[in-house]
């Protein structure tokens, strides 16, 4: 049975045959890095504070996708006429469409200007979208507000887990990133409770959507006090700032800080070297060269066995989650 499912015997994390080559030294450094990080017995107070602050984006995601169900049944004729089926369809789908558009753009910008600025921009979009929905007088205005929220959802849902993972010790990374998912479901529950409380009040739906701005304002203020991702700082040539951040992460354990910092520098150097080696046969300059490199990297998702298997599993899990019908019941 196993042989029929995997005739190539390609592991999820590819071996020498199915994945890009990794030197023995790189493997040794990775193992040593994990060993050093393992000295940390529990996340520091700084990491918990950072995770909770960044996780507010998940709360906003859940709240803004959950509150729409109460909005649809409470708005009545406040937008000029009773909502038609087409109106309801646009109001619910425009958020997902906005997220679909914003997510890849946010990923590119996060690599260029950093993770933290993208989260701050997402907060501004959350605030703008919530206030826009609270004061609109037409269906088209509601769609615009929901679309702005969708842009914020797409940006934050991509960057926040990345931000948390790049700041967390390896031993606790999975738990801390999972908290952002817990925040999403918490936000949905909060939306349903507030919807139940305000759905029968006059203009209560305006308060429902407008309240979505409050957590975004809180997160914006908290994020101003939090650092940038140390991995991005190293890649941007600011290793001194990255070291300062890691000292907070590892509660002053300098041996762990230096090991992790050295490993990140080495990984980034190897990534850049691999990128250059992979583009030696690519002709052209400027934008054309960047586009060709991006095409080659995208092709590696399907060409390398381990990447292909991981991609298949990830897409299958996401697809099955949607096919279970939970999202449909949310509306």
Coordinates of C-alpha atoms in Angstrom, one line a residue:
X1 CA 0.0 0.0 0.0
X2 CA 2.8 2.4 1.0
X3 CA 4.7 1.6 -2.2
X4 CA 1.7 2.3 -4.4
X5 CA 1.2 5.6 -2.7
X6 CA 4.8 6.7 -2.9
X7 CA 6.7 4.8 -5.5
X8 CA 9.5 7.3 -5.5
X9 CA 9.9 7.0 -1.7
X10 CA 10.2 10.8 -1.6
X11 CA 10.1 12.1 2.0
X12 CA 8.1 15.1 2.9
X13 CA 11.4 16.9 3.7
X14 CA 13.3 15.8 0.7
X15 CA 16.5 13.8 0.8
X16 CA 19.5 14.2 -1.5
X17 CA 17.5 12.8 -4.5
X18 CA 14.3 14.8 -4.1
X19 CA 15.4 18.1 -2.7
X20 CA 17.8 20.9 -3.2
X21 CA 21.2 19.9 -2.0
X22 CA 22.1 20.9 1.6
X23 CA 25.7 20.6 2.8
X24 CA 26.7 18.5 5.8
X25 CA 27.9 21.7 7.5
X26 CA 24.5 23.3 7.1
X27 CA 22.8 20.3 8.6
X28 CA 25.3 20.3 11.5
X29 CA 24.6 24.0 12.1
X30 CA 20.9 23.5 12.0
X31 CA 21.1 20.7 14.6
X32 CA 23.4 22.8 16.8
X33 CA 21.0 25.7 16.5
X34 CA 18.1 23.6 17.7
X35 CA 20.2 22.2 20.5
X36 CA 21.1 25.7 21.7
X37 CA 17.5 26.9 21.4
X38 CA 16.5 23.8 23.4
X39 CA 18.2 25.3 26.4
X40 CA 15.3 27.7 26.7
X41 CA 12.8 26.1 29.0
X42 CA 9.8 28.3 28.3
X43 CA 9.0 31.4 26.3
X44 CA 10.0 34.7 27.9
X45 CA 7.5 37.3 28.9
X46 CA 8.6 39.3 25.9
X47 CA 7.6 36.5 23.5
X48 CA 4.2 36.0 25.2
X49 CA 3.5 39.7 24.9
X50 CA 4.6 39.8 21.3
X51 CA 2.5 36.8 20.4
X52 CA -0.6 38.2 22.1
X53 CA -0.1 41.6 20.5
X54 CA 0.5 40.2 17.0
X55 CA -2.4 37.7 17.5
X56 CA -4.9 40.6 17.7
X57 CA -4.8 40.4 13.9
X58 CA -6.3 37.0 14.2
X59 CA -9.0 38.3 16.5
X60 CA -9.8 41.0 13.8
X61 CA -9.8 38.4 11.1
X62 CA -12.3 36.3 13.0
X63 CA -14.5 39.2 14.1
X64 CA -14.8 40.8 10.7
X65 CA -15.6 37.5 9.0
X66 CA -18.1 36.5 11.8
X67 CA -19.9 39.8 12.2
X68 CA -21.2 39.8 8.6
X69 CA -23.8 37.1 9.4
X70 CA -25.4 39.4 11.9
X71 CA -25.0 42.4 9.6
X72 CA -27.0 40.7 6.8
X73 CA -30.0 40.1 9.0
X74 CA -29.9 43.4 10.9
X75 CA -29.4 46.0 8.2
X76 CA -33.0 46.0 7.1
X77 CA -33.7 49.0 4.8
X78 CA -31.0 51.2 6.3
X79 CA -29.0 51.0 3.0
X80 CA -31.9 52.3 0.9
X81 CA -33.7 49.1 0.2
X82 CA -33.9 45.5 1.6
X83 CA -30.8 43.5 0.6
X84 CA -31.2 41.3 -2.4
X85 CA -29.5 38.0 -2.9
X86 CA -27.0 39.7 -5.1
X87 CA -26.3 42.4 -2.5
X88 CA -25.7 39.7 0.1
X89 CA -23.4 37.8 -2.2
X90 CA -21.3 40.8 -2.9
X91 CA -21.1 41.9 0.7
X92 CA -19.9 38.4 1.8
X93 CA -17.5 37.6 -1.0
X94 CA -15.8 41.0 -1.4
X95 CA -13.8 40.4 1.8
X96 CA -12.4 37.1 0.5
X97 CA -11.7 38.7 -2.8
X98 CA -9.8 41.6 -1.1
X99 CA -7.8 39.1 0.9
X100 CA -6.9 37.1 -2.2
X101 CA -5.6 40.2 -3.9
X102 CA -3.7 41.6 -0.9
X103 CA -2.1 38.4 0.3
X104 CA 0.6 37.9 -2.4
X105 CA 1.3 41.7 -2.5
X106 CA 1.8 41.7 1.3
X107 CA 4.3 38.9 1.0
X108 CA 6.4 40.7 -1.5
X109 CA 6.3 44.0 0.5
X110 CA 7.1 42.1 3.7
X111 CA 10.4 41.0 2.2
X112 CA 11.2 44.4 0.9
X113 CA 10.2 46.8 3.8
X114 CA 9.8 44.4 6.7
X115 CA 7.1 42.4 8.6
X116 CA 6.2 45.1 11.1
X117 CA 5.2 47.9 8.6
X118 CA 2.8 45.5 6.9
X119 CA 1.1 44.7 10.2
X120 CA 0.8 48.4 10.9
X121 CA -0.7 49.1 7.4
X122 CA -3.1 46.2 8.0
X123 CA -4.3 47.9 11.2
X124 CA -4.9 51.1 9.4
X125 CA -7.0 49.2 6.8
X126 CA -8.9 47.4 9.5
X127 CA -9.7 50.8 11.2
X128 CA -10.6 52.4 7.8
X129 CA -12.8 49.5 6.7
X130 CA -14.7 49.3 10.1
X131 CA -15.4 53.0 10.2
X132 CA -16.4 53.1 6.6
X133 CA -19.0 50.3 7.2
X134 CA -20.3 52.1 10.3
X135 CA -21.2 55.3 8.4
X136 CA -22.2 54.1 4.9
X137 CA -25.7 54.7 3.5
X138 CA -25.6 52.4 0.4
X139 CA -24.8 48.9 -0.5
X140 CA -21.9 50.0 -2.7
X141 CA -20.4 51.8 0.3
X142 CA -20.7 48.6 2.4
X143 CA -19.0 46.6 -0.3
X144 CA -16.1 49.1 -0.3
X145 CA -15.8 48.9 3.4
X146 CA -15.8 45.1 3.4
X147 CA -13.2 45.1 0.6
X148 CA -10.9 47.3 2.6
X149 CA -11.2 44.9 5.5
X150 CA -10.5 42.1 3.1
X151 CA -7.2 43.7 2.1
X152 CA -6.3 43.9 5.8
X153 CA -7.2 40.3 6.4
X154 CA -5.1 39.1 3.5
X155 CA -2.1 41.1 4.6
X156 CA -2.2 40.2 8.3
X157 CA -3.1 36.5 7.9
X158 CA 0.1 36.1 5.8
X159 CA 2.5 38.2 7.7
X160 CA 1.5 37.7 11.4
X161 CA 2.3 34.0 11.5
X162 CA 5.6 34.7 9.7
X163 CA 6.4 37.5 12.2
X164 CA 5.7 35.3 15.2
X165 CA 7.6 32.3 13.8
X166 CA 10.7 34.4 13.1
X167 CA 10.8 35.7 16.6
X168 CA 9.9 32.5 18.5
X169 CA 12.4 29.9 19.8
X170 CA 12.2 26.7 17.7
X171 CA 10.9 24.6 20.6
X172 CA 7.8 26.8 21.0
X173 CA 7.3 28.0 17.5
X174 CA 4.4 25.7 16.6
X175 CA 2.5 26.5 19.8
X176 CA 2.9 30.2 19.5
X177 CA 1.9 30.4 15.8
X178 CA -1.1 28.2 16.6
X179 CA -2.3 30.8 19.0
X180 CA -3.0 33.1 16.1
X181 CA -5.5 30.5 14.8
X182 CA -7.1 30.4 18.2
X183 CA -7.5 34.2 18.1
X184 CA -9.4 33.8 14.8
X185 CA -12.0 31.5 16.3
X186 CA -12.2 33.7 19.4
X187 CA -12.9 36.6 17.2
X188 CA -15.8 34.8 15.5
X189 CA -17.3 33.9 18.9
X190 CA -17.0 37.5 20.0
X191 CA -18.7 38.6 16.8
X192 CA -21.6 36.2 17.3
X193 CA -22.1 37.4 20.9
X194 CA -22.0 41.1 19.9
X195 CA -24.3 40.4 17.0
X196 CA -26.8 38.7 19.3
X197 CA -26.7 41.6 21.7
X198 CA -27.0 44.4 19.1
X199 CA -29.0 42.8 16.3
X200 CA -32.4 44.0 17.6
X201 CA -31.3 47.6 18.4
X202 CA -31.8 50.5 16.1
X203 CA -28.6 51.0 14.0
X204 CA -27.1 48.2 16.1
X205 CA -25.4 46.8 13.0
X206 CA -23.4 50.0 12.7
X207 CA -22.0 49.5 16.1
X208 CA -21.3 45.8 15.3
X209 CA -19.0 46.7 12.3
X210 CA -17.6 49.9 13.9
X211 CA -16.4 48.1 17.0
X212 CA -14.0 46.2 14.7
X213 CA -11.8 49.3 14.8
X214 CA -11.1 49.1 18.5
X215 CA -8.8 46.0 18.5
X216 CA -6.9 47.4 15.5
X217 CA -6.3 50.7 17.3
X218 CA -5.0 48.7 20.3
X219 CA -2.7 46.5 18.1
X220 CA -1.3 49.5 16.3
X221 CA -0.2 51.1 19.5
X222 CA 1.3 47.8 20.8
X223 CA 3.1 47.1 17.5
X224 CA 4.8 50.5 17.7
X225 CA 6.6 49.2 20.8
X226 CA 7.6 45.9 19.4
X227 CA 10.7 45.1 17.2
X228 CA 11.0 44.1 13.6
X229 CA 11.7 40.5 12.8
X230 CA 15.4 39.7 13.6
X231 CA 15.7 37.5 10.5
X232 CA 14.6 40.4 8.3
X233 CA 16.9 42.7 10.1
X234 CA 19.9 40.4 9.4
X235 CA 18.9 40.2 5.8
X236 CA 18.7 44.0 5.7
X237 CA 22.3 44.2 7.1
X238 CA 21.2 45.3 10.7
X239 CA 22.7 42.5 12.7
X240 CA 23.3 44.6 15.8
X241 CA 19.6 45.4 16.1
X242 CA 18.8 41.7 15.5
X243 CA 21.1 40.7 18.3
X244 CA 19.3 43.2 20.6
X245 CA 16.0 41.6 19.7
X246 CA 17.2 38.1 20.3
X247 CA 18.5 39.0 23.7
X248 CA 14.9 39.8 24.7
X249 CA 13.7 36.6 23.1
X250 CA 16.2 34.4 24.9
X251 CA 16.2 36.3 28.1
X252 CA 19.8 37.3 28.0
X253 CA 21.3 33.9 27.2
X254 CA 24.1 35.1 25.0
X255 CA 25.3 31.7 23.9
X256 CA 21.9 31.0 22.4
X257 CA 21.7 34.5 20.8
X258 CA 25.0 34.2 19.1
X259 CA 24.4 30.6 17.8
X260 CA 21.0 31.5 16.4
X261 CA 22.3 34.8 14.9
X262 CA 25.2 33.0 13.3
X263 CA 22.9 30.3 11.9
X264 CA 20.6 32.9 10.4
X265 CA 23.5 34.7 8.7
X266 CA 24.7 31.5 7.3
X267 CA 21.3 30.4 6.0
X268 CA 20.7 33.8 4.3
X269 CA 24.2 33.7 2.7
X270 CA 23.5 30.2 1.4
X271 CA 20.1 31.2 0.1
X272 CA 21.6 34.2 -1.8
X273 CA 24.4 32.0 -3.2
X274 CA 21.9 29.4 -4.3
X275 CA 19.8 32.1 -5.9
X276 CA 22.8 33.4 -7.8
X277 CA 23.9 30.0 -8.9
X278 CA 20.4 29.2 -10.1
X279 CA 20.3 32.3 -12.2
X280 CA 23.7 32.0 -14.0
X281 CA 22.0 30.5 -17.0
X282 CA 19.3 33.1 -17.0
X283 CA 19.8 35.9 -19.5
X284 CA 18.5 39.4 -19.2
X285 CA 18.6 42.2 -16.6
X286 CA 16.4 44.1 -14.3
X287 CA 12.8 43.2 -14.0
X288 CA 13.0 40.4 -16.6
X289 CA 15.8 38.7 -14.6
X290 CA 13.8 39.0 -11.3
X291 CA 10.7 37.6 -13.0
X292 CA 12.6 34.7 -14.4
X293 CA 14.1 33.9 -11.0
X294 CA 10.7 34.0 -9.5
X295 CA 9.4 31.6 -12.2
X296 CA 12.3 29.2 -11.4
X297 CA 11.6 29.2 -7.7
X298 CA 7.9 28.6 -8.3
X299 CA 8.7 25.7 -10.6
X300 CA 10.7 24.1 -7.7
X301 CA 7.4 23.6 -5.9
X302 CA 6.5 21.0 -8.5
X303 CA 10.0 19.8 -9.7
X304 CA 11.4 18.8 -6.3
X305 CA 9.8 15.7 -4.8
X306 CA 9.7 16.9 -1.2
X307 CA 8.3 20.3 -2.1
X308 CA 5.7 18.7 -4.3
X309 CA 4.5 16.4 -1.5
X310 CA 4.4 19.2 1.0
X311 CA 2.4 21.4 -1.4
X312 CA -0.1 18.6 -2.1
X313 CA -0.6 18.0 1.6
X314 CA -1.1 21.7 2.4
X315 CA -3.5 22.3 -0.5
X316 CA -5.5 19.1 0.4
X317 CA -5.8 20.1 4.1
X318 CA -7.0 23.6 3.1
X319 CA -9.4 22.2 0.5
X320 CA -10.9 19.7 2.9
X321 CA -11.3 22.4 5.6
X322 CA -13.4 24.5 3.2
X323 CA -15.4 21.5 1.8
X324 CA -16.6 20.6 5.3
X325 CA -19.0 23.5 5.0
X326 CA -18.0 25.5 8.1
X327 CA -17.5 28.8 6.1
X328 CA -21.0 28.4 4.5
X329 CA -22.6 28.0 7.9
X330 CA -20.8 31.1 9.2
X331 CA -22.9 33.2 6.8

